[in-house]
mmCIF file of C-alpha atoms in Angstrom:
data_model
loop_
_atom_site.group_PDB
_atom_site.id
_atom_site.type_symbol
_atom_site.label_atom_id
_atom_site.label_comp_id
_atom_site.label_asym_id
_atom_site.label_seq_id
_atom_site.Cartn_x
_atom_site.Cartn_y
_atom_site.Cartn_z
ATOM 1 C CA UNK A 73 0.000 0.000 0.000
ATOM 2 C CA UNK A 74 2.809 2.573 0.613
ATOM 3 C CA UNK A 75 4.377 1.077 -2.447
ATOM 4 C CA UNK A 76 7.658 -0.492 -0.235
ATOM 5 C CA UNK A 77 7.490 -3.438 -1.535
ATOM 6 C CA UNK A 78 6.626 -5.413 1.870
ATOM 7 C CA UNK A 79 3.080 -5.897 3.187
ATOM 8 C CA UNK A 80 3.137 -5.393 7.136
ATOM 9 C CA UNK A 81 0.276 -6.285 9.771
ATOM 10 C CA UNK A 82 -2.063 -3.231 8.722
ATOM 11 C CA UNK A 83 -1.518 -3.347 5.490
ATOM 12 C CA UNK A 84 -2.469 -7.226 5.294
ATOM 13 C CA UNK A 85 -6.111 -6.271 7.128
ATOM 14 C CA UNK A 86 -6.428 -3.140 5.024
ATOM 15 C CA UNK A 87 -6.183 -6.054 1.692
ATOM 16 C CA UNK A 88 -8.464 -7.954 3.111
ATOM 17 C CA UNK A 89 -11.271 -5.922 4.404
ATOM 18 C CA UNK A 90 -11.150 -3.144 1.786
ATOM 19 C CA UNK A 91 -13.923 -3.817 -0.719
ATOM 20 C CA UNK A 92 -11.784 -1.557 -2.838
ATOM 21 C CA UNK A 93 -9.335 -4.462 -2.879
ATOM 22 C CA UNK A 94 -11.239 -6.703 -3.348
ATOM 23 C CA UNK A 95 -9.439 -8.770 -6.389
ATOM 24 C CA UNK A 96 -5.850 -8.385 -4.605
ATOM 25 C CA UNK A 97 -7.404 -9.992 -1.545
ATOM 26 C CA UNK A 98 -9.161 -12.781 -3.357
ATOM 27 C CA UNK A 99 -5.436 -13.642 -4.325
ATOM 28 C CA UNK A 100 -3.797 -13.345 -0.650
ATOM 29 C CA UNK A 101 -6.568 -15.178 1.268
ATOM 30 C CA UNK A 102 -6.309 -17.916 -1.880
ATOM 31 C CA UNK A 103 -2.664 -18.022 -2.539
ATOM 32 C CA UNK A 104 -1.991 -21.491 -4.694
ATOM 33 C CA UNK A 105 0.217 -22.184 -7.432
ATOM 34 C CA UNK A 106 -1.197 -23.381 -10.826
ATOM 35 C CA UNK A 107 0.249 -25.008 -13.892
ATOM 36 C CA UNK A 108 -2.781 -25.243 -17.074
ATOM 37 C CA UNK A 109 -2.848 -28.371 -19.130
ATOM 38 C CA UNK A 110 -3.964 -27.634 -22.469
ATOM 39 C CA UNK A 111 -5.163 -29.936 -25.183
ATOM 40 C CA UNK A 112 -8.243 -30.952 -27.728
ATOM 41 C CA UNK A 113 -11.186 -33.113 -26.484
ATOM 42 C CA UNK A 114 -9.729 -37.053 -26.216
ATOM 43 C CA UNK A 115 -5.894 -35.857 -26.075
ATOM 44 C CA UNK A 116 -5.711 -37.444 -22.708
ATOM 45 C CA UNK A 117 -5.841 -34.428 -20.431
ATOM 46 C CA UNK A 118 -7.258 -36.222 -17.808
ATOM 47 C CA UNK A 119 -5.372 -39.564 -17.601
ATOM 48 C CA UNK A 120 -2.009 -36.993 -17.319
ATOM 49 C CA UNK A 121 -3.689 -35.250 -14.643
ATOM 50 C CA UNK A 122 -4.257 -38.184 -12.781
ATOM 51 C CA UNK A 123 -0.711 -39.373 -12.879
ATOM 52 C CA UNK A 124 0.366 -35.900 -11.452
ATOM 53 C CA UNK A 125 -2.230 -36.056 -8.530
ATOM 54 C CA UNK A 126 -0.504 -39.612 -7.627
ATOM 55 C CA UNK A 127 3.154 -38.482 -8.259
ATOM 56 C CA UNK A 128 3.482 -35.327 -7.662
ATOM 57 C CA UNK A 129 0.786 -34.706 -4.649
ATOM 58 C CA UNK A 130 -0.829 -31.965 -6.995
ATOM 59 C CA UNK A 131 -4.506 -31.291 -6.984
ATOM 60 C CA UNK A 132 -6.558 -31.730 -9.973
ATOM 61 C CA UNK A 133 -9.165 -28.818 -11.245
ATOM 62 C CA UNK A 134 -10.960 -30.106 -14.678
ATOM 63 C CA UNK A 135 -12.829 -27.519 -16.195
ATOM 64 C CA UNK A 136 -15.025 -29.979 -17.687
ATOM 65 C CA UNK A 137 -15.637 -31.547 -14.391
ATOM 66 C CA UNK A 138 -17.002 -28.218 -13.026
ATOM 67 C CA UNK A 139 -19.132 -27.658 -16.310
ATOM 68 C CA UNK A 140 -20.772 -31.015 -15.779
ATOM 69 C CA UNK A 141 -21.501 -31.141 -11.815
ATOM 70 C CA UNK A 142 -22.900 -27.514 -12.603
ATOM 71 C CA UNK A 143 -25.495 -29.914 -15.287
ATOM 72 C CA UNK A 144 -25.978 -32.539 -12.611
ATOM 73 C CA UNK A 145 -27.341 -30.281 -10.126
ATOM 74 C CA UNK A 146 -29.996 -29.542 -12.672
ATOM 75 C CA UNK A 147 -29.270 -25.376 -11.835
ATOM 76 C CA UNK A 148 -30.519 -23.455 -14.191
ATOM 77 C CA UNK A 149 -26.876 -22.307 -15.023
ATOM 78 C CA UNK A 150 -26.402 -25.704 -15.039
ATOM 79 C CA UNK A 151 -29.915 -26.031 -18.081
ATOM 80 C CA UNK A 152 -28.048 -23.647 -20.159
ATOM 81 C CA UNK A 153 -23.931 -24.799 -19.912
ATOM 82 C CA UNK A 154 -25.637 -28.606 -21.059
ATOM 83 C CA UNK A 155 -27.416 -26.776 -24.184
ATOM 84 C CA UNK A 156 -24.044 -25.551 -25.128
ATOM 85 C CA UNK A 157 -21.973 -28.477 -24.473
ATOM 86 C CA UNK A 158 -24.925 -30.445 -26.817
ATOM 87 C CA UNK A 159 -23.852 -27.881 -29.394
ATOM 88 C CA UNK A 160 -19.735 -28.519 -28.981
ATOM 89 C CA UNK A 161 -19.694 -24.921 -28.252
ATOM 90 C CA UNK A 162 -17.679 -22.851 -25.608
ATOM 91 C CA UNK A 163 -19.344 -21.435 -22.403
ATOM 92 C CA UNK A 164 -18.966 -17.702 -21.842
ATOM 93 C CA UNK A 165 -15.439 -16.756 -19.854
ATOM 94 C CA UNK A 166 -16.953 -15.152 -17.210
ATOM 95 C CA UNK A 167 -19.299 -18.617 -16.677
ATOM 96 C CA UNK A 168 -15.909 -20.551 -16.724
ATOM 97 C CA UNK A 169 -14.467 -17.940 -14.657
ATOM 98 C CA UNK A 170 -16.698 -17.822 -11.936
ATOM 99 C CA UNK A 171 -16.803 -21.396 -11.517
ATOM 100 C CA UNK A 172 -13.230 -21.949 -11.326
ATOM 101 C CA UNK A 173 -12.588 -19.014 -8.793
ATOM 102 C CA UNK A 174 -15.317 -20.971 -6.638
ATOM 103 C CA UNK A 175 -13.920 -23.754 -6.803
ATOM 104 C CA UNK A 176 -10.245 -22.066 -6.257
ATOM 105 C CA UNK A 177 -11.263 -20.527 -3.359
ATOM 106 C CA UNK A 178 -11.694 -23.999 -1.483
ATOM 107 C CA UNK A 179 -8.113 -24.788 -2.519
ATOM 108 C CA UNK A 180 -5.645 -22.352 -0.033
ATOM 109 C CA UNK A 181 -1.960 -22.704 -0.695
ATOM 110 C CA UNK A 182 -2.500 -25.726 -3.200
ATOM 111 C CA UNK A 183 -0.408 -26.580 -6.425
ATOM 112 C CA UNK A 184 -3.245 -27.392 -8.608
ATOM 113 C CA UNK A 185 -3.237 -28.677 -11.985
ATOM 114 C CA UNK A 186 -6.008 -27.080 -14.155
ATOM 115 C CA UNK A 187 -6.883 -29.440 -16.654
ATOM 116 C CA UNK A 188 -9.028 -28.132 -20.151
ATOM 117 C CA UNK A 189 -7.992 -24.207 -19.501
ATOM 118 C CA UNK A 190 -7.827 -21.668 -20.585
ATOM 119 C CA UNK A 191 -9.861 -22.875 -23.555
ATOM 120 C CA UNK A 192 -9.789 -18.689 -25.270
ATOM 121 C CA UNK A 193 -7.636 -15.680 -25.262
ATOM 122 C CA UNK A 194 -10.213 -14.050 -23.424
ATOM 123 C CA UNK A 195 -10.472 -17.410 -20.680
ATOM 124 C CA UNK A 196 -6.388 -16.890 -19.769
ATOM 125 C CA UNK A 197 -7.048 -12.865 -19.649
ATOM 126 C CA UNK A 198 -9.102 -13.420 -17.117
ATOM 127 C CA UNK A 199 -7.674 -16.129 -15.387
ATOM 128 C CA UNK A 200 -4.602 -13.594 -15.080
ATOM 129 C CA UNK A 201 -6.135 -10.951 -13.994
ATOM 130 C CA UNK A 202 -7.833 -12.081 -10.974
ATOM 131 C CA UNK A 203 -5.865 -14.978 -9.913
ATOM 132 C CA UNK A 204 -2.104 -14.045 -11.717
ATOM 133 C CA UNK A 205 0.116 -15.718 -14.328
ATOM 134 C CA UNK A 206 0.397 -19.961 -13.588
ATOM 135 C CA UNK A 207 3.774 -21.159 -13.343
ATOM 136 C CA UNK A 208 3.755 -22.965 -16.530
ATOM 137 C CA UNK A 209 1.568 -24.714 -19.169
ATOM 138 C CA UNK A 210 1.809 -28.269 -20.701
ATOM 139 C CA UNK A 211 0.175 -28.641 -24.127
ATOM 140 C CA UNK A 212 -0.876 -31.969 -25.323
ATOM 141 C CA UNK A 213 -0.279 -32.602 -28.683
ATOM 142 C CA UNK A 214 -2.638 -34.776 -30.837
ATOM 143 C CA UNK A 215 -3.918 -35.377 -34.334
ATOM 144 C CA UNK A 216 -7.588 -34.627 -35.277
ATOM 145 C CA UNK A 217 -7.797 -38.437 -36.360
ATOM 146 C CA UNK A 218 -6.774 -39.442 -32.858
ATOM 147 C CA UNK A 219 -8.929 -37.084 -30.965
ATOM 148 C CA UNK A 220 -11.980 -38.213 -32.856
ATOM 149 C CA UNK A 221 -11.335 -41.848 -32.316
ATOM 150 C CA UNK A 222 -10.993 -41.605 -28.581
ATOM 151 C CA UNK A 223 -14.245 -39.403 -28.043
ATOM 152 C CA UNK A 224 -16.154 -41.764 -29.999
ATOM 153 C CA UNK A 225 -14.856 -44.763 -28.004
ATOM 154 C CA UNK A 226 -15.619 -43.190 -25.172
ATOM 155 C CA UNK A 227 -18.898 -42.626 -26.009
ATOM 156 C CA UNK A 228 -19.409 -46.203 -26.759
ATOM 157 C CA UNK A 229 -18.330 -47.106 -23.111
ATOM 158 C CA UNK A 230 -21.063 -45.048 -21.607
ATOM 159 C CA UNK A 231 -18.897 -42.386 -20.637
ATOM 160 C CA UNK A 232 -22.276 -39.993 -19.665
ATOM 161 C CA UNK A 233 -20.610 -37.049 -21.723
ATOM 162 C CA UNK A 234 -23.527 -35.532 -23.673
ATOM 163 C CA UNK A 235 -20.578 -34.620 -26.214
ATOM 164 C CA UNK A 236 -18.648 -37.789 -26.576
ATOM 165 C CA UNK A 237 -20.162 -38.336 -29.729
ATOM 166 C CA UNK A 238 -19.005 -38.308 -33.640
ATOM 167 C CA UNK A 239 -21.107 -35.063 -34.631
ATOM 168 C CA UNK A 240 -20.321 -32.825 -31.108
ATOM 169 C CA UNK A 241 -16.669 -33.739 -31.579
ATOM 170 C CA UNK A 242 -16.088 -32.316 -34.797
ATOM 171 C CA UNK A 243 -17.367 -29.100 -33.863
ATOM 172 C CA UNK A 244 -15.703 -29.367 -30.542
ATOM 173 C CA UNK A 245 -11.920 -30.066 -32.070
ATOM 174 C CA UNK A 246 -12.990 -27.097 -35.050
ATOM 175 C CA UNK A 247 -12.977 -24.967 -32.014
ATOM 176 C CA UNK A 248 -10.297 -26.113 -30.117
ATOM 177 C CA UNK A 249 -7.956 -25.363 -32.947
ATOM 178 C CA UNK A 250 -10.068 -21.849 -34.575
ATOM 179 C CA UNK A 251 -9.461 -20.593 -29.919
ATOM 180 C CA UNK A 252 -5.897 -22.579 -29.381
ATOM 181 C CA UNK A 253 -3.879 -21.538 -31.575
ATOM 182 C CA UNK A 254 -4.495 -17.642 -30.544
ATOM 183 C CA UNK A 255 -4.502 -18.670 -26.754
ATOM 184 C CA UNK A 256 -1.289 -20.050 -27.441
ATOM 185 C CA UNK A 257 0.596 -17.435 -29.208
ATOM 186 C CA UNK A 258 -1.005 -15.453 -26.483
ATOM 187 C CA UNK A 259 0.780 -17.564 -23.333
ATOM 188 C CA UNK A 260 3.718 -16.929 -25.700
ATOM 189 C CA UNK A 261 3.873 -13.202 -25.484
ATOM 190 C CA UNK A 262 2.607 -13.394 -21.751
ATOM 191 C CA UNK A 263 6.407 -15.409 -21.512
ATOM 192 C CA UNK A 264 4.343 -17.986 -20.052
ATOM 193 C CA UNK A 265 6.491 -21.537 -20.694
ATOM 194 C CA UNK A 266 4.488 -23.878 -22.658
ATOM 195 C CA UNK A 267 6.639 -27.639 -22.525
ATOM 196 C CA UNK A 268 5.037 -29.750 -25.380
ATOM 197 C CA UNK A 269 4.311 -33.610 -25.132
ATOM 198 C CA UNK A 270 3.546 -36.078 -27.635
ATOM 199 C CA UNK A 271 -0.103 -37.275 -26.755
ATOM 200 C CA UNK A 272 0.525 -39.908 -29.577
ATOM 201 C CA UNK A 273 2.457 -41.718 -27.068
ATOM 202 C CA UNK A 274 1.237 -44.337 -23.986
ATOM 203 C CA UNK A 275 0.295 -42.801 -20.895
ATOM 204 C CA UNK A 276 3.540 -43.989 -19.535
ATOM 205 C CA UNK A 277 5.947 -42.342 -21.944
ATOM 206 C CA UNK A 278 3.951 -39.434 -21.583
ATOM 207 C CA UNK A 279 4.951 -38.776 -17.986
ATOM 208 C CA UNK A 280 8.701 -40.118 -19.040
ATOM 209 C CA UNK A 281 8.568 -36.994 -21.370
ATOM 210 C CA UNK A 282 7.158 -34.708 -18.724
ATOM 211 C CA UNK A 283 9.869 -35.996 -16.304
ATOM 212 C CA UNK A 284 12.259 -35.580 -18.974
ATOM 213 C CA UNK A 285 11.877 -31.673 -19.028
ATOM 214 C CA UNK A 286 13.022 -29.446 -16.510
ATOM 215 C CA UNK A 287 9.612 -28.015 -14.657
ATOM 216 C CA UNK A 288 8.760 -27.289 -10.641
ATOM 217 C CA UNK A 289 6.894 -30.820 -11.239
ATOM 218 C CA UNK A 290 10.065 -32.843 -12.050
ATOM 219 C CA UNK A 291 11.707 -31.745 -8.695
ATOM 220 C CA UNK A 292 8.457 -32.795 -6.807
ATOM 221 C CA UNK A 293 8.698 -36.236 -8.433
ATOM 222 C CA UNK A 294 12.595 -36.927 -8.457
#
């Protein structure tokens, strides 16, 4: 507050009870570190983020997962994010937004893994302006080909997804890659590190790559 550089006693309650303040408090009271795991739908998001849970003690926050308790609670935010999951579309940031900062807010002092975000430009913008830059981002490489033959197989095992199906899933990888790319070069110019892995692979030499880079994660791990 008196722009030293150091936040003393009064200057911590001043954060926290100004209303003024309100989005620098949300990040003191909430302070976590986050990495983003970015890929298309079926690149095995999911599966990577489970291995890092069980190795590396991190806690996983799907973006998807949030979308689709929202649906099971049959709110009627939750009515309107299943019409436009149906449709392969993208919800509105500030519906993505406010669900992840909920769910953030449960999650003090935690490294969390945020798996499926930020989906836009405009998701990351304002991820970083009211929770601050992650510490890296892991992007999951995959072919259309392969994408598409994962959602569909998933579909055939019941997976409940209301998308995991043939017609959804082309729209849903058209916008992966018409939003990804931009997000992307975007992280770029934020000097955000983006470490690229080979979702071709088996889960297993996934992590082997992931291990294989230099990231906070590897020195949890090893």
């Amino acid at each position: 507050v008196n722009h030293d550089a150091e936040i003393n006693f009064t200057e911590f309650v001043k954060l926290v009870d100004d209303p003024s303040l309100s989005h620098l408090s949300w990040r003191l009271r909430s302070a976590f570190r986050a990495i983003l795991v970015i890929g298309g739908p079926g690149s095995g998001k999911g599966v990577l983020c489970d291995r890092l849970v069980q190795e590396a003690g991190i806690v996983h926050c799907s973006s998807g997962d949030m979308l689709r308790e929202e649906v099971k609670l049959g709110t009627p935010l939750g009515m309107e994010i299943s019409t436009i999951m149906e449709q392969g579309l993208l919800l509105p940031s500030s519906t993505v937004m406010a669900l992840i900062k909920k769910r953030l807010a449960n999650l003090p002092g935690e490294f969390l893994a945020l798996d499926g975000f930020p989906r836009s430009e405009e998701n990351y913008k304002d991820f970083d302006e009211i929770c601050g830059a992650p510490e890296f981002a892991i992007y999951i490489d995959v072919p259309d080909e392969i994408m598409m033959e994962r959602i569909i197989k998933r579909g055939q095992a019941n997976s409940g997804r209301v998308d995991d199906n043939e017609e959804t899933a082309k729209i849903r990888i058209e916008t992966f890659h018409a939003l990804g790319k931009p997000t992307m070069d975007y992280l770029k110019k934020c000097n955000i590190p983006i470490h690229v892995l080979d979702g071709t692979k088996t889960p297993t030499d996934i992590w082997v790559e992931l291990m294989g880079m230099n990231t906070p994660l590897t020195r949890r791990v090893l």
